[in-house]
CSV table of C-alpha atoms and ligand atoms in Angstrom, one decimal:
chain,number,residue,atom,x,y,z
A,1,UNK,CA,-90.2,67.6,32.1
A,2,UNK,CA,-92.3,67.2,35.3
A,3,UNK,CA,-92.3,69.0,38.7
A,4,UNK,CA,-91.5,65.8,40.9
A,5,UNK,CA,-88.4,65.9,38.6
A,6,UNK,CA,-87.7,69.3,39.0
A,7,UNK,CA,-87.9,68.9,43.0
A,8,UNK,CA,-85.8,66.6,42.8
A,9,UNK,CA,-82.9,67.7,41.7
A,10,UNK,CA,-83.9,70.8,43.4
A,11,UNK,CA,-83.0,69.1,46.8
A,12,UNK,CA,-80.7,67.4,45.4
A,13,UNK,CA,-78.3,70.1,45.1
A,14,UNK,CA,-79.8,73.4,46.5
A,15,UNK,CA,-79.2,74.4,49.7
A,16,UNK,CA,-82.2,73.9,51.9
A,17,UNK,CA,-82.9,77.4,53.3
A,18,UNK,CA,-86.3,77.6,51.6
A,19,UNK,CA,-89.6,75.7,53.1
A,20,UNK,CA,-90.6,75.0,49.5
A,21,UNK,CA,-94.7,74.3,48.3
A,22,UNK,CA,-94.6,71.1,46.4
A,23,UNK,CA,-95.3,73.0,43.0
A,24,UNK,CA,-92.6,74.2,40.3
A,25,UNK,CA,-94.7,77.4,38.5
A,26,UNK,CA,-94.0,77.3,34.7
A,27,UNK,CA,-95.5,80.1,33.0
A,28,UNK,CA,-99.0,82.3,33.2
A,29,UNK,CA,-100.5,85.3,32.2
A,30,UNK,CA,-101.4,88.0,34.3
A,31,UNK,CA,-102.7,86.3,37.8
A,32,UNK,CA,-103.5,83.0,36.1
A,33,UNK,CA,-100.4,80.6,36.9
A,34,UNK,CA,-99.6,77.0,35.6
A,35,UNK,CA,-97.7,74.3,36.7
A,36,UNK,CA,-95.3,71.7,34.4
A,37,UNK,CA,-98.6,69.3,34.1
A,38,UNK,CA,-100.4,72.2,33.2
A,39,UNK,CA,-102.5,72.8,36.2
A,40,UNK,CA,-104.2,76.2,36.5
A,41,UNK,CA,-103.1,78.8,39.9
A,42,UNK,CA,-105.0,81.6,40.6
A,43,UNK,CA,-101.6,83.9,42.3
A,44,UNK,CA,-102.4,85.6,45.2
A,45,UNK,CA,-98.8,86.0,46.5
A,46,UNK,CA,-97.0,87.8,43.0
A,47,UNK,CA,-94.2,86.2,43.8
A,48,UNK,CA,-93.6,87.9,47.3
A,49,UNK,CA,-95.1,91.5,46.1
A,50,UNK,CA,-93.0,91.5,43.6
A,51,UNK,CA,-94.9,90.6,40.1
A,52,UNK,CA,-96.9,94.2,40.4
A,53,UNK,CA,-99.2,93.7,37.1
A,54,UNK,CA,-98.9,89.6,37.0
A,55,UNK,CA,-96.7,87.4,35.3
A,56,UNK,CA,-96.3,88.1,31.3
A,57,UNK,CA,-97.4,91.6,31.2
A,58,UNK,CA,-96.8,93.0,27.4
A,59,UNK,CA,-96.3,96.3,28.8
A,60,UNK,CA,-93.7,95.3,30.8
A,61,UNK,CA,-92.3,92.7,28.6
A,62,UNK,CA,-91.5,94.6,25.7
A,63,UNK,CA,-90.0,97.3,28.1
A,64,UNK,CA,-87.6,94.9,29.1
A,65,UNK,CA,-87.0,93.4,25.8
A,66,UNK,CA,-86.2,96.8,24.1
A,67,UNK,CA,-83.5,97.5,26.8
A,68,UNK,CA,-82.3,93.8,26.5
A,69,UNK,CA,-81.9,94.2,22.7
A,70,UNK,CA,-79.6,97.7,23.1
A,71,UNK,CA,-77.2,96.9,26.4
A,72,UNK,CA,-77.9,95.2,29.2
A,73,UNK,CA,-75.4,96.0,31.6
A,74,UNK,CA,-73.2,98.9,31.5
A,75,UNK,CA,-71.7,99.3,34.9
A,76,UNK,CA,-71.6,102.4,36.6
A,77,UNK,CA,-68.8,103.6,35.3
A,78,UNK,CA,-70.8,105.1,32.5
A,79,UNK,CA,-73.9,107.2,32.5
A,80,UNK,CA,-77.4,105.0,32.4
A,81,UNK,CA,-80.6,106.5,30.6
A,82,UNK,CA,-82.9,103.9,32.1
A,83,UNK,CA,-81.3,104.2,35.5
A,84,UNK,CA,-81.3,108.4,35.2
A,85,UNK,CA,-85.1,108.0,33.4
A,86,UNK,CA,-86.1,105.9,36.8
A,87,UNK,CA,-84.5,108.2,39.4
A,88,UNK,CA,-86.3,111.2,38.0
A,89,UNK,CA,-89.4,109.6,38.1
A,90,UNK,CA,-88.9,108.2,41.6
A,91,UNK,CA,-88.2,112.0,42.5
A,92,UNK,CA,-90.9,113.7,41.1
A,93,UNK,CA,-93.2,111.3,42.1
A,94,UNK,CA,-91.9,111.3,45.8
A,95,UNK,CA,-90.0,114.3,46.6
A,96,UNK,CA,-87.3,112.5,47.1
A,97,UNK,CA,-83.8,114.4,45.2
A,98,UNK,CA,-81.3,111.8,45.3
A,99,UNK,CA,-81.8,108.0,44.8
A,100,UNK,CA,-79.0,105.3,44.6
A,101,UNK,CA,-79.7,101.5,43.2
A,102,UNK,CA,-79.2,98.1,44.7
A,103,UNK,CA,-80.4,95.2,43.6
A,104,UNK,CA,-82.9,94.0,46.6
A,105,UNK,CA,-84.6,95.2,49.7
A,106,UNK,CA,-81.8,94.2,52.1
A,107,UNK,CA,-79.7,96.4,50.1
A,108,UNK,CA,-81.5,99.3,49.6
A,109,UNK,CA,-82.2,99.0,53.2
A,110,UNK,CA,-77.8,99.0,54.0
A,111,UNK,CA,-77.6,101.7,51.8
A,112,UNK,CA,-80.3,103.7,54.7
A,113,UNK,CA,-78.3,102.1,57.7
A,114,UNK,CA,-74.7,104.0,56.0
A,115,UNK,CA,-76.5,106.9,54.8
A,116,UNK,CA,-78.0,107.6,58.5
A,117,UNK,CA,-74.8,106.9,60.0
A,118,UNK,CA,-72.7,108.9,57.6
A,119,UNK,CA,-75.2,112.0,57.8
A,120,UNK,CA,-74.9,111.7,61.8
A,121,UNK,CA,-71.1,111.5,61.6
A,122,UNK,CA,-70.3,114.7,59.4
A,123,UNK,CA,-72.8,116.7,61.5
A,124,UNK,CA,-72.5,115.3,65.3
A,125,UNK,CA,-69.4,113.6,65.3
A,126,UNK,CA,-68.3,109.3,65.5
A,127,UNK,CA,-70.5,108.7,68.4
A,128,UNK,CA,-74.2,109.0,67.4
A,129,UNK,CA,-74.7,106.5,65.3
A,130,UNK,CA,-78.0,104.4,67.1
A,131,UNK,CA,-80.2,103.2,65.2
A,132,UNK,CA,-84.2,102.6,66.7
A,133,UNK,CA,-86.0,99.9,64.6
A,134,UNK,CA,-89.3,98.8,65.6
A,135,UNK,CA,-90.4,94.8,67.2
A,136,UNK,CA,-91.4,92.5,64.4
A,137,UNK,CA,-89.9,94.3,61.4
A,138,UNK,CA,-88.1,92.7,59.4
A,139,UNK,CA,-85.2,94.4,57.0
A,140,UNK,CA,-83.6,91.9,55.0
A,141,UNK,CA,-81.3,88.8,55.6
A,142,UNK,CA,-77.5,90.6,55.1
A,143,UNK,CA,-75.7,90.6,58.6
A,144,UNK,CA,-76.6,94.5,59.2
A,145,UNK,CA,-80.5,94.0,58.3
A,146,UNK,CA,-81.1,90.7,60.3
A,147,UNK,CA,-79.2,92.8,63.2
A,148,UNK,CA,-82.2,96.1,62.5
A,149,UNK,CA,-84.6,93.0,62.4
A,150,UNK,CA,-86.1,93.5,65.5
A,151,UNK,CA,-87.2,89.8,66.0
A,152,UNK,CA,-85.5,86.9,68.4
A,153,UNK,CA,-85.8,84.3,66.0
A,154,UNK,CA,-83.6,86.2,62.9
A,155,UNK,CA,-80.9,86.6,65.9
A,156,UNK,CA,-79.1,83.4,66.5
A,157,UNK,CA,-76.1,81.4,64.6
A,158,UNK,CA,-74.5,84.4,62.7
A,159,UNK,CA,-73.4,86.4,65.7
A,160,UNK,CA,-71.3,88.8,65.9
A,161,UNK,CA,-73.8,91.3,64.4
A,162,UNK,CA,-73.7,94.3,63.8
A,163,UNK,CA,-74.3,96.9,66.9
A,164,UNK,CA,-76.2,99.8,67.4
A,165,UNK,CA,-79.6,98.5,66.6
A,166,UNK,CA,-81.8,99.1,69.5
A,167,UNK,CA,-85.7,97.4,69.3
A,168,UNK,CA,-88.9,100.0,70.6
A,169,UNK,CA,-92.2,98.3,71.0
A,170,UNK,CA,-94.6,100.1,68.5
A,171,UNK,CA,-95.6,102.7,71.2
A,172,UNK,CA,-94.2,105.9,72.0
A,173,UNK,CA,-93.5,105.5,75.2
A,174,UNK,CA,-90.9,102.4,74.5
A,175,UNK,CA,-89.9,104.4,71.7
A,176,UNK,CA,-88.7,107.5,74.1
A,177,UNK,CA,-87.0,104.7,76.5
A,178,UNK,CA,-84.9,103.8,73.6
A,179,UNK,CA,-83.8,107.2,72.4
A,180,UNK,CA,-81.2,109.3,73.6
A,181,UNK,CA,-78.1,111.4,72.7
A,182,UNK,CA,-76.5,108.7,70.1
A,183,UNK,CA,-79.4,108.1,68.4
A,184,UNK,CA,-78.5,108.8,64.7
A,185,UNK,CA,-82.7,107.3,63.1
A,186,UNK,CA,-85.5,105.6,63.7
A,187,UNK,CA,-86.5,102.5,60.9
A,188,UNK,CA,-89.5,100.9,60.9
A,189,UNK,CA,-92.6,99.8,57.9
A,190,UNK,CA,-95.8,101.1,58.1
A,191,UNK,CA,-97.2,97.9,57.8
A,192,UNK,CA,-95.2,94.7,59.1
A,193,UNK,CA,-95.8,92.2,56.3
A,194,UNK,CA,-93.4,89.9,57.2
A,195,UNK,CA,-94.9,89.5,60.8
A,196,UNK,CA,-98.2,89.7,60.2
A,197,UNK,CA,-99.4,92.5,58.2
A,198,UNK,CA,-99.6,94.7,61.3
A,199,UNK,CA,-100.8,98.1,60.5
A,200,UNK,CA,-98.8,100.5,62.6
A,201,UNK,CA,-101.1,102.8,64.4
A,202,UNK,CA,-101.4,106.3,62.7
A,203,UNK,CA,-101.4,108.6,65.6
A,204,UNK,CA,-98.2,106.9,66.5
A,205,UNK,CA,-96.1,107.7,63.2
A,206,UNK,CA,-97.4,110.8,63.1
A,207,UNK,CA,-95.5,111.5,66.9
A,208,UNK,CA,-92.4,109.6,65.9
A,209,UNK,CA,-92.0,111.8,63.4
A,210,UNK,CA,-92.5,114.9,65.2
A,211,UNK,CA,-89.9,113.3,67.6
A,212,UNK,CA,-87.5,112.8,65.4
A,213,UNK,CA,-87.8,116.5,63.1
A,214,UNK,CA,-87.0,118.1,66.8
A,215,UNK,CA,-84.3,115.5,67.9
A,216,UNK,CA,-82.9,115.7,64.1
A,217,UNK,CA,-82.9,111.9,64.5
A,218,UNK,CA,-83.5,110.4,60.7
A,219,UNK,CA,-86.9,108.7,59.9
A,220,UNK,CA,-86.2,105.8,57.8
A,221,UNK,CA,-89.1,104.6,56.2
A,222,UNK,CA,-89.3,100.7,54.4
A,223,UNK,CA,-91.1,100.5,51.8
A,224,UNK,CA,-89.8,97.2,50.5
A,225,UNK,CA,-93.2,95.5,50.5
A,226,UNK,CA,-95.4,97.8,51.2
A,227,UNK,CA,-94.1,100.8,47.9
A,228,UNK,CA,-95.1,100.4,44.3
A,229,UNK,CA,-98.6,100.9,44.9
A,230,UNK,CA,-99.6,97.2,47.1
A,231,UNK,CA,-101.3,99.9,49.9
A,232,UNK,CA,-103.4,101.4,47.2
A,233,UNK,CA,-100.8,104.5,47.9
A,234,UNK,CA,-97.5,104.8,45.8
A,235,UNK,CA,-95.9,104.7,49.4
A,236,UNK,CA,-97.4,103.4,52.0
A,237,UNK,CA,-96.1,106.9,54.1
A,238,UNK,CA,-98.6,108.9,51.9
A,239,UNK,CA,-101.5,107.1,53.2
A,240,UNK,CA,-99.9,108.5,57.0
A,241,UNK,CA,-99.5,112.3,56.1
A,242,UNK,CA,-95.8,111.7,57.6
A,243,UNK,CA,-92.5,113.0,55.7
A,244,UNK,CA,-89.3,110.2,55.9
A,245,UNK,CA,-86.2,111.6,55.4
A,246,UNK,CA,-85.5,108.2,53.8
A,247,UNK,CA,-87.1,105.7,52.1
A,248,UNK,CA,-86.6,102.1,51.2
A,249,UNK,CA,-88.4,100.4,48.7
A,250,UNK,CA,-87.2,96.8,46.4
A,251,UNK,CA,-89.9,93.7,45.6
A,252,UNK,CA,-92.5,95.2,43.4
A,253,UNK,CA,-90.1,98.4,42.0
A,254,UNK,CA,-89.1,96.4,38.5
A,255,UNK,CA,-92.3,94.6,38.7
A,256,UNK,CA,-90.4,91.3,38.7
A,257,UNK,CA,-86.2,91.8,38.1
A,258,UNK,CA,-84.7,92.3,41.0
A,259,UNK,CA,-84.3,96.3,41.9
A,260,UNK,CA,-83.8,98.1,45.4
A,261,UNK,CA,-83.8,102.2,45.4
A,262,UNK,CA,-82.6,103.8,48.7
A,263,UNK,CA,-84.4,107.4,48.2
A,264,UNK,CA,-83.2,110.2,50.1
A,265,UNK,CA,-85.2,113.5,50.8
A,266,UNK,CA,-84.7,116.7,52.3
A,267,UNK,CA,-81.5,117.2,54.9
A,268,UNK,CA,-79.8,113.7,53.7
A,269,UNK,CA,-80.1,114.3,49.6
A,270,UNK,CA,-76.6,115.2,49.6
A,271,UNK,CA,-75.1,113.0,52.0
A,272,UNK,CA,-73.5,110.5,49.8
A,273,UNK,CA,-70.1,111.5,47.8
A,274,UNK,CA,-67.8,109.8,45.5
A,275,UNK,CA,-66.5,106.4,46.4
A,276,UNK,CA,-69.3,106.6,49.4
A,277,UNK,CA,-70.7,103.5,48.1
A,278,UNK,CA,-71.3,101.5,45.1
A,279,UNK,CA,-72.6,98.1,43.2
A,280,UNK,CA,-71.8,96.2,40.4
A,281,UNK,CA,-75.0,95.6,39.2
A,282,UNK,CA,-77.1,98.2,41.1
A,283,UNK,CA,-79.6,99.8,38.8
A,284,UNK,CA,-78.9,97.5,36.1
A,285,UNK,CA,-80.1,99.1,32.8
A,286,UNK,CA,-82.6,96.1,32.3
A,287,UNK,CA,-84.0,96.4,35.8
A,288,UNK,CA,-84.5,99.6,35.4
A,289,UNK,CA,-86.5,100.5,32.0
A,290,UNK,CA,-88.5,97.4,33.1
A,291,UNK,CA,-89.1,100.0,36.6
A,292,UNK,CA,-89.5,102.9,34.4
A,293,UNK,CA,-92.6,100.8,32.3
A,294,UNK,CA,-94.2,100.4,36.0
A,295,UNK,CA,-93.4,103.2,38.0
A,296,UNK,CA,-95.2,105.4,35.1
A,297,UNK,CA,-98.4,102.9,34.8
A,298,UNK,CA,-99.0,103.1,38.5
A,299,UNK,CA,-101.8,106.3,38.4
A,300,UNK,CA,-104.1,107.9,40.5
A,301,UNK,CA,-106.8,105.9,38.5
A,302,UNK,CA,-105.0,102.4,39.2
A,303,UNK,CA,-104.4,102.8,43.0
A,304,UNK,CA,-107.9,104.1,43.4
A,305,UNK,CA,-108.7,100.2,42.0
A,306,UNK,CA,-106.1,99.3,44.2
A,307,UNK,CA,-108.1,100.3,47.3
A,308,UNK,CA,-110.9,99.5,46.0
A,309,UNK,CA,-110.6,95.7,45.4
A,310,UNK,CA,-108.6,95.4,49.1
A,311,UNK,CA,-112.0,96.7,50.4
A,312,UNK,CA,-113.9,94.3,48.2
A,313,UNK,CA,-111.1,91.4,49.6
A,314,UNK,CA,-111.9,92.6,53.4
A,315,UNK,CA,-115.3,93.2,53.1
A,316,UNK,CA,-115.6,89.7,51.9
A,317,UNK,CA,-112.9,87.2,53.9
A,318,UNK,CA,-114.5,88.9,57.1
A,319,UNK,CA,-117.8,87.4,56.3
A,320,UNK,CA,-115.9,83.4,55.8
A,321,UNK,CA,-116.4,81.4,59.1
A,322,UNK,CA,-113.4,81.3,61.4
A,323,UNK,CA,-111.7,84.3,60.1
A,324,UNK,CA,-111.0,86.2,62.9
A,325,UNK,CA,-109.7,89.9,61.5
A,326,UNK,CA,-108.6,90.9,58.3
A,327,UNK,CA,-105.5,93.7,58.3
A,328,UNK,CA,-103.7,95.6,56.0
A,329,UNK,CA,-104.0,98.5,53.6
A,330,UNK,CA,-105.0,97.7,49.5
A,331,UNK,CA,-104.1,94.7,47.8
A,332,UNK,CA,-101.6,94.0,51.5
A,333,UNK,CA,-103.8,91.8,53.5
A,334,UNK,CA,-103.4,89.6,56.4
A,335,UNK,CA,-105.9,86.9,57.6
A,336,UNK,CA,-106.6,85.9,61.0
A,337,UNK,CA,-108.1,82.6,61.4
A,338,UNK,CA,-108.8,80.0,63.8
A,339,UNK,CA,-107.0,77.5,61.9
A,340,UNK,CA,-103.3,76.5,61.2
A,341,UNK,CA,-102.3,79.1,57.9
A,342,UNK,CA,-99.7,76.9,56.7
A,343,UNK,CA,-102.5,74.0,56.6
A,344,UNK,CA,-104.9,76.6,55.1
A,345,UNK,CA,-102.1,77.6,52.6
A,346,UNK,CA,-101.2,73.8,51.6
A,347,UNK,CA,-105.5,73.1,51.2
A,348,UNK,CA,-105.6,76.4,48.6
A,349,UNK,CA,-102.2,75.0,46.9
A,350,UNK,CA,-104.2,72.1,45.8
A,351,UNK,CA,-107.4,74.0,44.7
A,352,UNK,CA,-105.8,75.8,42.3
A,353,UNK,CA,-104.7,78.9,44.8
A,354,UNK,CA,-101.5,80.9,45.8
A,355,UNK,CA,-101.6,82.1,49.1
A,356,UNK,CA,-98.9,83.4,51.4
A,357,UNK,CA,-98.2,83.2,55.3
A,358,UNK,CA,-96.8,85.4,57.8
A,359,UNK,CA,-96.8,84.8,61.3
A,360,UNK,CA,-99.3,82.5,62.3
A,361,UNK,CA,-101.7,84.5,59.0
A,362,UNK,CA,-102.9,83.9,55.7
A,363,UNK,CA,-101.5,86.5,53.8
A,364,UNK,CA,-102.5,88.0,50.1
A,365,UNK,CA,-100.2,90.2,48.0
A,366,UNK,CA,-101.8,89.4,44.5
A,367,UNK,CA,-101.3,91.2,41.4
A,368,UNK,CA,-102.3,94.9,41.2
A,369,UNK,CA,-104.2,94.7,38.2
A,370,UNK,CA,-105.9,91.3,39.7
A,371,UNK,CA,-109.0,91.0,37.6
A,372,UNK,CA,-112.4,90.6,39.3
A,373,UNK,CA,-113.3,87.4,38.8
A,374,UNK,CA,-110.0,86.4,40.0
A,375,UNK,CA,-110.6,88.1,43.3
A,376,UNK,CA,-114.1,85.8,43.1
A,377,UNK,CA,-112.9,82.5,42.2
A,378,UNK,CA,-110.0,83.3,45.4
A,379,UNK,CA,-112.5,84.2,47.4
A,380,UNK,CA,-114.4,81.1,46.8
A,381,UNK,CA,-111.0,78.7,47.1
A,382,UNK,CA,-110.4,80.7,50.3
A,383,UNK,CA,-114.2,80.7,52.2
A,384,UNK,CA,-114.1,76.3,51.1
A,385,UNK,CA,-111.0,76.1,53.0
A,386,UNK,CA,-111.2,78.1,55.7
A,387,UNK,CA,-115.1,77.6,56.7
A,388,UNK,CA,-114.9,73.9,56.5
B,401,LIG,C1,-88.7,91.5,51.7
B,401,LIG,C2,-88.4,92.6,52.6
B,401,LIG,C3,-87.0,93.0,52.8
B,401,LIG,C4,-85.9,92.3,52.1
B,401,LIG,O1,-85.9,92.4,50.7
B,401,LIG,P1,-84.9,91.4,49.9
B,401,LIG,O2,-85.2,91.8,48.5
B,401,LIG,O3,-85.4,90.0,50.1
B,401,LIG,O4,-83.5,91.6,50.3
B,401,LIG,C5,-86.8,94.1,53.6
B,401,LIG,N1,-87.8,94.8,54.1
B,401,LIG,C6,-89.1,94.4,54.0
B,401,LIG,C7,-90.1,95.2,54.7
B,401,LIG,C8,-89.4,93.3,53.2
B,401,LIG,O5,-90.7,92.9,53.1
């Protein structure tokens, strides 16, 4: 078995939405991945944010085997333990009281659309249901989240979407022009990793929020990429001092199965009633102890190395020549050059280097239990390729 193989048949017979690196990843330990000749990565990218502690973490692993080896899907017909274990955790680590499962970020993020909509309809009638998301989000790739995607490019070939979506620019001002008596919530990330890794400006949340507790407009937070500890905060709306009445969160939640939780606080908890909504495999049992085994090893003491080793990333990519600026919160960085990324990203690629891009930027979302001298030996990879 070799990877030109393996990309072969690949395009052969999948369909080409993906612009694919010319690498087929095999196995690894922790941030160290290899390929099917054997050739060593060090992963910066987790796999999209979603591989929290690496690839082949024992923890983890024998989480998931243990609920693999008793059931591992039940449908929710039937009461869950791991699935009732997770939400309880999620709650009284959040706040949040009520929590329902999807299996990704775009669904987690429909269950916040219907939620918002269903919470405006019992209280203010059909009418009100406008939803505000911010320019350059992005929610997910079902019809209703490319439509709260608030970017041009995710808007063309799949019309008719889905209305009442209405895109602010991230200032208050544009967000005021945009809201009005059928406005139902406002949706947006703290930190838009998909664009960019643009850091949303503090002050700002902080009034959007004030707007929408006197307007009793829904704040909708999405915390697909940026929850489960990435920002060196559980969520990312901790590190703002803000309250969501909702929040979003998927990629990194079952620290590599796929897992979306749609957590509601406060007003909304109870929103959601029998035959409301529903998924087949939604907090599937597996999914979920392997969430569990995360959720409950991501401590005050690990996100304090969370933030520390972004600081000790920042501190160092803003001293490599050409780099430009370095954003982002914790192990959620974007990198500004004055080079092409994707050529930057396809130079790392071949010394041994996962990166990811976003907009025109480098962009690192490694493991959150990245060792040291992995951080070094990127750091080195990254400074030969981009000072050159
Ligand atoms: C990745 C992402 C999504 C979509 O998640 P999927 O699991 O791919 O559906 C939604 N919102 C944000 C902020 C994301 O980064």
């Amino acid at each position: 078995m070799d990877s030109q193989y393996i990309i072969k048949e690949d395009k052969e017979y999948i369909a080409p939405t993906y612009a694919r690196f010319p690498v087929a990843l095999k196995e690894g330990k922790g941030s160290k991945l290899y390929d099917y000749e054997g050739k060593e990565y060090i992963d910066c990218g987790s796999g999209i944010a979603v591989n929290i502690f690496g690839v082949n973490d024992e923890e983890w692993k024998s989480a998931v085997i243990a609920q693999l080896g008793s059931i591992q899907h039940t449908s929710n017909l039937y009461y869950s333990k791991p699935q009732a274990d997770l939400a309880k955790l999620l709650c009284e680590k959040t706040g949040a009281s009520k929590v329902f499962f999807g299996n990704s970020g775009a669904e987690a993020n429909e269950c916040a659309i219907k939620a918002a909509r269903k919470y405006s309809d019992i209280k203010y009638g059909e009418n009100r249901k406008e939803i505000i998301t911010i320019k350059n989000s992005f929610h997910g790739r079902t019809i209703a989240t490319l439509s709260a995607t608030a970017q041009e490019a995710f808007h063309k070939y799949y019309n008719p979407f889905v209305e009442g979506f209405k895109y602010a620019d991230a200032n208050m001002e544009s967000v005021k022009e945009c809201v009005n008596g059928d406005t139902c919530a406002i949706m947006l990330e703290t930190i838009q990793g998909e664009s960019g890794v643009n850091v949303l400006d503090g002050e700002f949340l902080k009034q959007v929020e004030k707007l929408c507790k006197e307007r009793d407009i829904l704040l909708i937070v999405d915390e697909v990429q940026t929850g489960n500890g990435r920002t060196g905060y559980l969520y990312s709306y901790e590190a703002y001092n803000i309250r969501p009445d909702i929040v979003t969160t998927a990629k990194g939640l079952a620290g590599g199965l796929p897992l979306g939780a749609c957590m509601l606080f406060g007003k909304c908890s109870e929103v959601f009633t029998y035959g409301d909504h529903g998924s087949t495999f939604g907090g599937n049992p597996v999914a979920c102890a392997g969430a569990c085994s995360i959720l409950s090893r991501i401590t005050d003491e690990l996100l304090a190395g969370v933030k520390e080793k972004g600081l000790y990333f920042k501190t160092n990519l803003e001293r490599i020549k050409n780099v430009e600026e370095v954003t982002g919160m914790g192990l959620m960085i974007g990198i500004k050059t004055t080079k092409s990324a994707s050529e930057i990203a396809g130079k790392c690629l071949e010394k041994g280097l996962l990166v990811l891009t976003a907009h025109g930027k480098v962009r690192l979302l490694p493991a959150l239990n990245i060792k040291k001298e992995e951080i070094d030996a990127a750091l080195k990879i990254l400074n030969e390729v981009i000072a050159e």
